């Protein structure tokens, strides 16, 4: 059994450590006032299509061509592959192993079996064959490719530079951060996030601020559903379970809905991210298409 790791300071006054049964969580090592910047970080990679460089369009268009070729299974979605293919192009196989495959990739039981994983790796093979990705990317086993896709889905934020709803590339792809991926979800988060384009470095910066006074030793949380927090507890839990794979046991959910019927970690390390633009900010988080709820008035999905 692995030895528990000592807390690591990931920013001044912010510690990340293993919580038995819950994975990694981040805690305040000092008091923060409302509005204080708690964490600020550049992206480790960007698969968002709507960036000034538009450099991810080629891969996205290749995936759209796959979709239209009908060679793939009916449930094939380009967005489920875009992040992994861009990560392989930009970070290489070793970089993906070092930075992304160490992140949580969800419940192992949700991963495809080796045979299905090989089928689902078809877009990777074709991008290599067509020269969009370098041949060295073929060194990534299909099962690892499936884990990579899941890690990106669970840890990515959505980002749009200028695109509006209906524009090509709108809400497509994601942005990942290393340290910020240690922040877990709560339905009463004490942090806000804000994504902005850093033109000097041609990257996305995520600024995490305290949305309320935070005391030393408090867990630091963002919301993966920042614009859906008004939903009833059952709906919040259902969306978190469906898209991030955990039963929310945050203090608010426990108060409003009691303990969930299944035994899962109180605050799962599994996911990250929110699904929509953060209230009161320009932030965006992942907005998986089928999260769209025509009855939700406070979201932009
Ligand atoms: Zn909750």
PDB file of N, CA and C in Angstrom, residues 135-229:
ATOM      1  N   UNK A 135       4.014  10.191 -36.086  1.00  0.00           N
ATOM      2  CA  UNK A 135       3.956   8.728 -35.911  1.00  0.00           C
ATOM      3  C   UNK A 135       4.242   8.280 -34.484  1.00  0.00           C
ATOM      4  N   UNK A 136       5.020   9.070 -33.750  1.00  0.00           N
ATOM      5  CA  UNK A 136       5.372   8.667 -32.379  1.00  0.00           C
ATOM      6  C   UNK A 136       4.148   8.539 -31.484  1.00  0.00           C
ATOM      7  N   UNK A 137       3.052   9.170 -31.866  1.00  0.00           N
ATOM      8  CA  UNK A 137       1.834   9.091 -31.047  1.00  0.00           C
ATOM      9  C   UNK A 137       1.257   7.679 -31.035  1.00  0.00           C
ATOM     10  N   UNK A 138       1.670   6.864 -32.008  1.00  0.00           N
ATOM     11  CA  UNK A 138       1.179   5.484 -32.055  1.00  0.00           C
ATOM     12  C   UNK A 138       1.683   4.666 -30.878  1.00  0.00           C
ATOM     13  N   UNK A 139       2.650   5.194 -30.142  1.00  0.00           N
ATOM     14  CA  UNK A 139       3.191   4.455 -28.990  1.00  0.00           C
ATOM     15  C   UNK A 139       2.210   4.427 -27.819  1.00  0.00           C
ATOM     16  N   UNK A 140       1.178   5.237 -27.876  1.00  0.00           N
ATOM     17  CA  UNK A 140       0.218   5.251 -26.765  1.00  0.00           C
ATOM     18  C   UNK A 140      -0.774   4.103 -26.938  1.00  0.00           C
ATOM     19  N   UNK A 141      -0.815   3.171 -25.989  1.00  0.00           N
ATOM     20  CA  UNK A 141      -1.773   2.061 -26.116  1.00  0.00           C
ATOM     21  C   UNK A 141      -3.215   2.574 -26.111  1.00  0.00           C
ATOM     22  N   UNK A 142      -4.089   1.812 -26.749  1.00  0.00           N
ATOM     23  CA  UNK A 142      -5.489   2.240 -26.882  1.00  0.00           C
ATOM     24  C   UNK A 142      -6.149   2.450 -25.527  1.00  0.00           C
ATOM     25  N   UNK A 143      -5.843   1.604 -24.569  1.00  0.00           N
ATOM     26  CA  UNK A 143      -6.461   1.772 -23.240  1.00  0.00           C
ATOM     27  C   UNK A 143      -5.986   3.070 -22.592  1.00  0.00           C
ATOM     28  N   UNK A 144      -4.715   3.412 -22.816  1.00  0.00           N
ATOM     29  CA  UNK A 144      -4.205   4.681 -22.275  1.00  0.00           C
ATOM     30  C   UNK A 144      -4.861   5.866 -22.992  1.00  0.00           C
ATOM     31  N   UNK A 145      -5.153   5.685 -24.261  1.00  0.00           N
ATOM     32  CA  UNK A 145      -5.858   6.737 -25.005  1.00  0.00           C
ATOM     33  C   UNK A 145      -7.246   6.958 -24.400  1.00  0.00           C
ATOM     34  N   UNK A 146      -7.905   5.889 -24.032  1.00  0.00           N
ATOM     35  CA  UNK A 146      -9.228   6.013 -23.393  1.00  0.00           C
ATOM     36  C   UNK A 146      -9.105   6.739 -22.056  1.00  0.00           C
ATOM     37  N   UNK A 147      -8.067   6.416 -21.290  1.00  0.00           N
ATOM     38  CA  UNK A 147      -7.853   7.104 -20.003  1.00  0.00           C
ATOM     39  C   UNK A 147      -7.560   8.586 -20.225  1.00  0.00           C
ATOM     40  N   UNK A 148      -6.785   8.856 -21.255  1.00  0.00           N
ATOM     41  CA  UNK A 148      -6.440  10.244 -21.559  1.00  0.00           C
ATOM     42  C   UNK A 148      -7.698  11.040 -21.895  1.00  0.00           C
ATOM     43  N   UNK A 149      -8.554  10.459 -22.711  1.00  0.00           N
ATOM     44  CA  UNK A 149      -9.805  11.147 -23.054  1.00  0.00           C
ATOM     45  C   UNK A 149     -10.621  11.433 -21.795  1.00  0.00           C
ATOM     46  N   UNK A 150     -10.693  10.439 -20.914  1.00  0.00           N
ATOM     47  CA  UNK A 150     -11.500  10.621 -19.709  1.00  0.00           C
ATOM     48  C   UNK A 150     -10.874  11.659 -18.775  1.00  0.00           C
ATOM     49  N   UNK A 151      -9.553  11.613 -18.642  1.00  0.00           N
ATOM     50  CA  UNK A 151      -8.885  12.585 -17.756  1.00  0.00           C
ATOM     51  C   UNK A 151      -9.139  14.007 -18.234  1.00  0.00           C
ATOM     52  N   UNK A 152      -9.142  14.187 -19.543  1.00  0.00           N
ATOM     53  CA  UNK A 152      -9.375  15.523 -20.090  1.00  0.00           C
ATOM     54  C   UNK A 152     -10.831  15.930 -19.887  1.00  0.00           C
ATOM     55  N   UNK A 153     -11.729  14.999 -20.103  1.00  0.00           N
ATOM     56  CA  UNK A 153     -13.144  15.320 -19.890  1.00  0.00           C
ATOM     57  C   UNK A 153     -13.408  15.729 -18.435  1.00  0.00           C
ATOM     58  N   UNK A 154     -12.772  15.026 -17.516  1.00  0.00           N
ATOM     59  CA  UNK A 154     -13.070  15.269 -16.105  1.00  0.00           C
ATOM     60  C   UNK A 154     -12.325  16.466 -15.527  1.00  0.00           C
ATOM     61  N   UNK A 155     -11.285  16.895 -16.193  1.00  0.00           N
ATOM     62  CA  UNK A 155     -10.462  17.958 -15.613  1.00  0.00           C
ATOM     63  C   UNK A 155     -10.453  19.249 -16.424  1.00  0.00           C
ATOM     64  N   UNK A 156     -11.115  19.242 -17.565  1.00  0.00           N
ATOM     65  CA  UNK A 156     -11.030  20.397 -18.447  1.00  0.00           C
ATOM     66  C   UNK A 156     -12.036  21.492 -18.142  1.00  0.00           C
ATOM     67  N   UNK A 157     -11.658  22.687 -18.518  1.00  0.00           N
ATOM     68  CA  UNK A 157     -12.561  23.838 -18.482  1.00  0.00           C
ATOM     69  C   UNK A 157     -12.904  24.203 -19.920  1.00  0.00           C
ATOM     70  N   UNK A 158     -14.078  24.710 -20.102  1.00  0.00           N
ATOM     71  CA  UNK A 158     -14.456  25.209 -21.424  1.00  0.00           C
ATOM     72  C   UNK A 158     -13.989  26.648 -21.577  1.00  0.00           C
ATOM     73  N   UNK A 159     -13.564  26.963 -22.800  1.00  0.00           N
ATOM     74  CA  UNK A 159     -13.096  28.331 -23.057  1.00  0.00           C
ATOM     75  C   UNK A 159     -13.510  28.770 -24.451  1.00  0.00           C
ATOM     76  N   UNK A 160     -14.063  29.960 -24.548  1.00  0.00           N
ATOM     77  CA  UNK A 160     -14.321  30.609 -25.842  1.00  0.00           C
ATOM     78  C   UNK A 160     -13.618  31.944 -25.829  1.00  0.00           C
ATOM     79  N   UNK A 161     -12.901  32.234 -26.897  1.00  0.00           N
ATOM     80  CA  UNK A 161     -12.239  33.536 -26.994  1.00  0.00           C
ATOM     81  C   UNK A 161     -13.228  34.590 -27.486  1.00  0.00           C
ATOM     82  N   UNK A 162     -13.742  34.389 -28.672  1.00  0.00           N
ATOM     83  CA  UNK A 162     -14.693  35.350 -29.246  1.00  0.00           C
ATOM     84  C   UNK A 162     -15.967  34.703 -29.740  1.00  0.00           C
ATOM     85  N   UNK A 163     -15.946  33.395 -29.912  1.00  0.00           N
ATOM     86  CA  UNK A 163     -17.070  32.737 -30.575  1.00  0.00           C
ATOM     87  C   UNK A 163     -18.365  32.913 -29.791  1.00  0.00           C
ATOM     88  N   UNK A 164     -19.414  33.063 -30.534  1.00  0.00           N
ATOM     89  CA  UNK A 164     -20.744  33.137 -29.951  1.00  0.00           C
ATOM     90  C   UNK A 164     -21.484  31.848 -30.302  1.00  0.00           C
ATOM     91  N   UNK A 165     -22.543  31.617 -29.579  1.00  0.00           N
ATOM     92  CA  UNK A 165     -23.330  30.420 -29.835  1.00  0.00           C
ATOM     93  C   UNK A 165     -23.711  30.355 -31.316  1.00  0.00           C
ATOM     94  N   UNK A 166     -23.478  29.211 -31.915  1.00  0.00           N
ATOM     95  CA  UNK A 166     -23.780  29.045 -33.338  1.00  0.00           C
ATOM     96  C   UNK A 166     -22.550  29.190 -34.218  1.00  0.00           C
ATOM     97  N   UNK A 167     -21.505  29.852 -33.729  1.00  0.00           N
ATOM     98  CA  UNK A 167     -20.272  29.995 -34.504  1.00  0.00           C
ATOM     99  C   UNK A 167     -19.523  28.662 -34.552  1.00  0.00           C
ATOM    100  N   UNK A 168     -18.754  28.471 -35.628  1.00  0.00           N
ATOM    101  CA  UNK A 168     -17.924  27.272 -35.712  1.00  0.00           C
ATOM    102  C   UNK A 168     -16.906  27.282 -34.562  1.00  0.00           C
ATOM    103  N   UNK A 169     -16.836  26.171 -33.868  1.00  0.00           N
ATOM    104  CA  UNK A 169     -15.860  26.068 -32.783  1.00  0.00           C
ATOM    105  C   UNK A 169     -16.342  26.580 -31.452  1.00  0.00           C
ATOM    106  N   UNK A 170     -17.562  27.068 -31.396  1.00  0.00           N
ATOM    107  CA  UNK A 170     -18.088  27.569 -30.116  1.00  0.00           C
ATOM    108  C   UNK A 170     -18.216  26.415 -29.121  1.00  0.00           C
ATOM    109  N   UNK A 171     -17.760  26.659 -27.905  1.00  0.00           N
ATOM    110  CA  UNK A 171     -17.870  25.664 -26.839  1.00  0.00           C
ATOM    111  C   UNK A 171     -17.309  24.306 -27.248  1.00  0.00           C
ATOM    112  N   UNK A 172     -16.200  24.317 -27.938  1.00  0.00           N
ATOM    113  CA  UNK A 172     -15.600  23.072 -28.429  1.00  0.00           C
ATOM    114  C   UNK A 172     -14.164  22.976 -27.940  1.00  0.00           C
ATOM    115  N   UNK A 173     -13.855  21.861 -27.327  1.00  0.00           N
ATOM    116  CA  UNK A 173     -12.517  21.692 -26.763  1.00  0.00           C
ATOM    117  C   UNK A 173     -12.477  22.154 -25.323  1.00  0.00           C
ATOM    118  N   UNK A 174     -11.298  22.088 -24.750  1.00  0.00           N
ATOM    119  CA  UNK A 174     -11.169  22.416 -23.335  1.00  0.00           C
ATOM    120  C   UNK A 174      -9.789  22.978 -23.013  1.00  0.00           C
ATOM    121  N   UNK A 175      -9.637  23.421 -21.782  1.00  0.00           N
ATOM    122  CA  UNK A 175      -8.369  23.944 -21.285  1.00  0.00           C
ATOM    123  C   UNK A 175      -8.092  23.242 -19.957  1.00  0.00           C
ATOM    124  N   UNK A 176      -6.864  22.766 -19.796  1.00  0.00           N
ATOM    125  CA  UNK A 176      -6.523  22.060 -18.554  1.00  0.00           C
ATOM    126  C   UNK A 176      -5.444  22.784 -17.764  1.00  0.00           C
ATOM    127  N   UNK A 177      -5.553  22.678 -16.474  1.00  0.00           N
ATOM    128  CA  UNK A 177      -4.592  23.294 -15.565  1.00  0.00           C
ATOM    129  C   UNK A 177      -4.085  22.218 -14.612  1.00  0.00           C
ATOM    130  N   UNK A 178      -2.845  22.361 -14.218  1.00  0.00           N
ATOM    131  CA  UNK A 178      -2.251  21.326 -13.373  1.00  0.00           C
ATOM    132  C   UNK A 178      -2.701  21.460 -11.919  1.00  0.00           C
ATOM    133  N   UNK A 179      -2.340  22.575 -11.288  1.00  0.00           N
ATOM    134  CA  UNK A 179      -2.654  22.733  -9.862  1.00  0.00           C
ATOM    135  C   UNK A 179      -4.143  22.906  -9.626  1.00  0.00           C
ATOM    136  N   UNK A 180      -4.773  23.650 -10.497  1.00  0.00           N
ATOM    137  CA  UNK A 180      -6.198  23.929 -10.294  1.00  0.00           C
ATOM    138  C   UNK A 180      -7.016  22.650 -10.371  1.00  0.00           C
ATOM    139  N   UNK A 181      -6.470  21.632 -11.039  1.00  0.00           N
ATOM    140  CA  UNK A 181      -7.217  20.374 -11.117  1.00  0.00           C
ATOM    141  C   UNK A 181      -7.311  19.678  -9.761  1.00  0.00           C
ATOM    142  N   UNK A 182      -6.606  20.198  -8.765  1.00  0.00           N
ATOM    143  CA  UNK A 182      -6.730  19.614  -7.419  1.00  0.00           C
ATOM    144  C   UNK A 182      -7.967  20.118  -6.678  1.00  0.00           C
ATOM    145  N   UNK A 183      -8.625  21.128  -7.222  1.00  0.00           N
ATOM    146  CA  UNK A 183      -9.789  21.690  -6.523  1.00  0.00           C
ATOM    147  C   UNK A 183     -11.017  20.827  -6.780  1.00  0.00           C
ATOM    148  N   UNK A 184     -11.660  20.432  -5.718  1.00  0.00           N
ATOM    149  CA  UNK A 184     -12.869  19.617  -5.838  1.00  0.00           C
ATOM    150  C   UNK A 184     -14.116  20.480  -5.894  1.00  0.00           C
ATOM    151  N   UNK A 185     -15.206  19.797  -6.147  1.00  0.00           N
ATOM    152  CA  UNK A 185     -16.493  20.477  -6.288  1.00  0.00           C
ATOM    153  C   UNK A 185     -17.217  20.635  -4.945  1.00  0.00           C
ATOM    154  N   UNK A 186     -17.962  21.725  -4.849  1.00  0.00           N
ATOM    155  CA  UNK A 186     -18.962  21.863  -3.798  1.00  0.00           C
ATOM    156  C   UNK A 186     -20.133  22.643  -4.372  1.00  0.00           C
ATOM    157  N   UNK A 187     -21.327  22.353  -3.892  1.00  0.00           N
ATOM    158  CA  UNK A 187     -22.504  23.129  -4.307  1.00  0.00           C
ATOM    159  C   UNK A 187     -22.601  24.435  -3.520  1.00  0.00           C
ATOM    160  N   UNK A 188     -21.709  24.632  -2.566  1.00  0.00           N
ATOM    161  CA  UNK A 188     -21.530  25.939  -1.921  1.00  0.00           C
ATOM    162  C   UNK A 188     -20.041  26.267  -1.989  1.00  0.00           C
ATOM    163  N   UNK A 189     -19.558  26.555  -3.186  1.00  0.00           N
ATOM    164  CA  UNK A 189     -18.111  26.762  -3.350  1.00  0.00           C
ATOM    165  C   UNK A 189     -17.643  28.023  -2.628  1.00  0.00           C
ATOM    166  N   UNK A 190     -16.393  27.997  -2.221  1.00  0.00           N
ATOM    167  CA  UNK A 190     -15.818  29.214  -1.622  1.00  0.00           C
ATOM    168  C   UNK A 190     -14.859  29.908  -2.595  1.00  0.00           C
ATOM    169  N   UNK A 191     -14.819  29.412  -3.837  1.00  0.00           N
ATOM    170  CA  UNK A 191     -13.956  29.999  -4.863  1.00  0.00           C
ATOM    171  C   UNK A 191     -14.745  30.253  -6.137  1.00  0.00           C
ATOM    172  N   UNK A 192     -14.336  31.304  -6.865  1.00  0.00           N
ATOM    173  CA  UNK A 192     -14.792  31.539  -8.232  1.00  0.00           C
ATOM    174  C   UNK A 192     -13.604  31.330  -9.149  1.00  0.00           C
ATOM    175  N   UNK A 193     -13.883  31.008 -10.403  1.00  0.00           N
ATOM    176  CA  UNK A 193     -12.788  30.948 -11.367  1.00  0.00           C
ATOM    177  C   UNK A 193     -13.075  31.867 -12.541  1.00  0.00           C
ATOM    178  N   UNK A 194     -12.006  32.304 -13.175  1.00  0.00           N
ATOM    179  CA  UNK A 194     -12.142  33.207 -14.315  1.00  0.00           C
ATOM    180  C   UNK A 194     -11.053  32.897 -15.337  1.00  0.00           C
ATOM    181  N   UNK A 195     -11.467  32.523 -16.538  1.00  0.00           N
ATOM    182  CA  UNK A 195     -10.512  32.197 -17.595  1.00  0.00           C
ATOM    183  C   UNK A 195     -10.330  33.404 -18.506  1.00  0.00           C
ATOM    184  N   UNK A 196      -9.081  33.719 -18.834  1.00  0.00           N
ATOM    185  CA  UNK A 196      -8.817  34.854 -19.717  1.00  0.00           C
ATOM    186  C   UNK A 196      -7.666  34.509 -20.662  1.00  0.00           C
ATOM    187  N   UNK A 197      -7.665  35.163 -21.812  1.00  0.00           N
ATOM    188  CA  UNK A 197      -6.609  34.917 -22.798  1.00  0.00           C
ATOM    189  C   UNK A 197      -5.410  35.795 -22.476  1.00  0.00           C
ATOM    190  N   UNK A 198      -4.241  35.192 -22.379  1.00  0.00           N
ATOM    191  CA  UNK A 198      -2.990  35.907 -22.132  1.00  0.00           C
ATOM    192  C   UNK A 198      -2.283  36.054 -23.482  1.00  0.00           C
ATOM    193  N   UNK A 199      -2.435  37.219 -24.101  1.00  0.00           N
ATOM    194  CA  UNK A 199      -1.912  37.403 -25.461  1.00  0.00           C
ATOM    195  C   UNK A 199      -0.390  37.324 -25.496  1.00  0.00           C
ATOM    196  N   UNK A 200       0.282  37.795 -24.466  1.00  0.00           N
ATOM    197  CA  UNK A 200       1.747  37.780 -24.468  1.00  0.00           C
ATOM    198  C   UNK A 200       2.284  36.358 -24.532  1.00  0.00           C
ATOM    199  N   UNK A 201       1.645  35.470 -23.814  1.00  0.00           N
ATOM    200  CA  UNK A 201       2.118  34.085 -23.761  1.00  0.00           C
ATOM    201  C   UNK A 201       1.278  33.143 -24.618  1.00  0.00           C
ATOM    202  N   UNK A 202       0.284  33.703 -25.287  1.00  0.00           N
ATOM    203  CA  UNK A 202      -0.610  32.913 -26.133  1.00  0.00           C
ATOM    204  C   UNK A 202      -1.146  31.688 -25.406  1.00  0.00           C
ATOM    205  N   UNK A 203      -1.715  31.941 -24.267  1.00  0.00           N
ATOM    206  CA  UNK A 203      -2.288  30.846 -23.494  1.00  0.00           C
ATOM    207  C   UNK A 203      -3.491  31.368 -22.708  1.00  0.00           C
ATOM    208  N   UNK A 204      -4.133  30.456 -22.008  1.00  0.00           N
ATOM    209  CA  UNK A 204      -5.271  30.819 -21.169  1.00  0.00           C
ATOM    210  C   UNK A 204      -4.807  30.802 -19.714  1.00  0.00           C
ATOM    211  N   UNK A 205      -5.208  31.824 -18.985  1.00  0.00           N
ATOM    212  CA  UNK A 205      -4.887  31.892 -17.552  1.00  0.00           C
ATOM    213  C   UNK A 205      -6.185  31.748 -16.764  1.00  0.00           C
ATOM    214  N   UNK A 206      -6.122  30.939 -15.744  1.00  0.00           N
ATOM    215  CA  UNK A 206      -7.283  30.765 -14.866  1.00  0.00           C
ATOM    216  C   UNK A 206      -6.965  31.422 -13.517  1.00  0.00           C
ATOM    217  N   UNK A 207      -7.784  32.368 -13.150  1.00  0.00           N
ATOM    218  CA  UNK A 207      -7.594  33.065 -11.870  1.00  0.00           C
ATOM    219  C   UNK A 207      -8.681  32.626 -10.903  1.00  0.00           C
ATOM    220  N   UNK A 208      -8.248  32.074  -9.785  1.00  0.00           N
ATOM    221  CA  UNK A 208      -9.172  31.562  -8.772  1.00  0.00           C
ATOM    222  C   UNK A 208      -9.202  32.557  -7.614  1.00  0.00           C
ATOM    223  N   UNK A 209     -10.385  33.044  -7.298  1.00  0.00           N
ATOM    224  CA  UNK A 209     -10.503  34.020  -6.205  1.00  0.00           C
ATOM    225  C   UNK A 209     -11.460  33.508  -5.137  1.00  0.00           C
ATOM    226  N   UNK A 210     -11.266  34.013  -3.942  1.00  0.00           N
ATOM    227  CA  UNK A 210     -12.153  33.640  -2.834  1.00  0.00           C
ATOM    228  C   UNK A 210     -13.491  34.348  -3.018  1.00  0.00           C
ATOM    229  N   UNK A 211     -14.563  33.582  -3.025  1.00  0.00           N
ATOM    230  CA  UNK A 211     -15.894  34.177  -3.173  1.00  0.00           C
ATOM    231  C   UNK A 211     -16.512  34.489  -1.818  1.00  0.00           C
ATOM    232  N   UNK A 212     -15.814  34.118  -0.770  1.00  0.00           N
ATOM    233  CA  UNK A 212     -16.284  34.320   0.591  1.00  0.00           C
ATOM    234  C   UNK A 212     -15.052  34.290   1.498  1.00  0.00           C
ATOM    235  N   UNK A 213     -15.095  34.848   2.681  1.00  0.00           N
ATOM    236  CA  UNK A 213     -13.926  34.697   3.565  1.00  0.00           C
ATOM    237  C   UNK A 213     -13.641  33.217   3.832  1.00  0.00           C
ATOM    238  N   UNK A 214     -12.382  32.857   3.785  1.00  0.00           N
ATOM    239  CA  UNK A 214     -11.985  31.454   3.968  1.00  0.00           C
ATOM    240  C   UNK A 214     -11.026  31.361   5.140  1.00  0.00           C
ATOM    241  N   UNK A 215     -11.298  30.424   6.021  1.00  0.00           N
ATOM    242  CA  UNK A 215     -10.460  30.217   7.202  1.00  0.00           C
ATOM    243  C   UNK A 215      -9.384  29.169   6.928  1.00  0.00           C
ATOM    244  N   UNK A 216      -8.288  29.282   7.647  1.00  0.00           N
ATOM    245  CA  UNK A 216      -7.235  28.275   7.585  1.00  0.00           C
ATOM    246  C   UNK A 216      -7.830  26.889   7.828  1.00  0.00           C
ATOM    247  N   UNK A 217      -7.368  25.927   7.036  1.00  0.00           N
ATOM    248  CA  UNK A 217      -7.769  24.512   7.108  1.00  0.00           C
ATOM    249  C   UNK A 217      -9.079  24.197   6.400  1.00  0.00           C
ATOM    250  N   UNK A 218      -9.793  25.209   5.922  1.00  0.00           N
ATOM    251  CA  UNK A 218     -11.009  24.921   5.149  1.00  0.00           C
ATOM    252  C   UNK A 218     -10.629  24.284   3.816  1.00  0.00           C
ATOM    253  N   UNK A 219     -11.461  23.358   3.343  1.00  0.00           N
ATOM    254  CA  UNK A 219     -11.233  22.844   1.994  1.00  0.00           C
ATOM    255  C   UNK A 219     -11.591  23.937   0.988  1.00  0.00           C
ATOM    256  N   UNK A 220     -10.821  23.974  -0.075  1.00  0.00           N
ATOM    257  CA  UNK A 220     -11.052  24.946  -1.146  1.00  0.00           C
ATOM    258  C   UNK A 220     -11.832  24.258  -2.268  1.00  0.00           C
ATOM    259  N   UNK A 221     -12.933  24.870  -2.646  1.00  0.00           N
ATOM    260  CA  UNK A 221     -13.799  24.252  -3.657  1.00  0.00           C
ATOM    261  C   UNK A 221     -14.251  25.252  -4.709  1.00  0.00           C
ATOM    262  N   UNK A 222     -14.339  24.765  -5.917  1.00  0.00           N
ATOM    263  CA  UNK A 222     -15.063  25.489  -6.947  1.00  0.00           C
ATOM    264  C   UNK A 222     -16.360  24.716  -7.194  1.00  0.00           C
ATOM    265  N   UNK A 223     -17.199  25.254  -8.062  1.00  0.00           N
ATOM    266  CA  UNK A 223     -18.376  24.498  -8.475  1.00  0.00           C
ATOM    267  C   UNK A 223     -18.193  24.067  -9.908  1.00  0.00           C
ATOM    268  N   UNK A 224     -18.521  22.804 -10.187  1.00  0.00           N
ATOM    269  CA  UNK A 224     -18.511  22.340 -11.572  1.00  0.00           C
ATOM    270  C   UNK A 224     -19.783  22.765 -12.292  1.00  0.00           C
ATOM    271  N   UNK A 225     -20.732  23.240 -11.543  1.00  0.00           N
ATOM    272  CA  UNK A 225     -22.028  23.629 -12.111  1.00  0.00           C
ATOM    273  C   UNK A 225     -22.378  25.039 -11.651  1.00  0.00           C
ATOM    274  N   UNK A 226     -21.542  26.006 -11.963  1.00  0.00           N
ATOM    275  CA  UNK A 226     -21.742  27.316 -11.326  1.00  0.00           C
ATOM    276  C   UNK A 226     -23.068  27.983 -11.645  1.00  0.00           C
ATOM    277  N   UNK A 227     -23.618  27.697 -12.809  1.00  0.00           N
ATOM    278  CA  UNK A 227     -24.894  28.341 -13.132  1.00  0.00           C
ATOM    279  C   UNK A 227     -26.073  27.417 -12.885  1.00  0.00           C
ATOM    280  N   UNK A 228     -25.800  26.276 -12.296  1.00  0.00           N
ATOM    281  CA  UNK A 228     -26.894  25.334 -12.034  1.00  0.00           C
ATOM    282  C   UNK A 228     -27.080  25.110 -10.542  1.00  0.00           C
ATOM    283  N   UNK A 229     -26.504  25.976  -9.763  1.00  0.00           N
ATOM    284  CA  UNK A 229     -26.573  25.763  -8.318  1.00  0.00           C
ATOM    285  C   UNK A 229     -27.954  26.043  -7.753  1.00  0.00           C
TER     286      UNK A 229
END
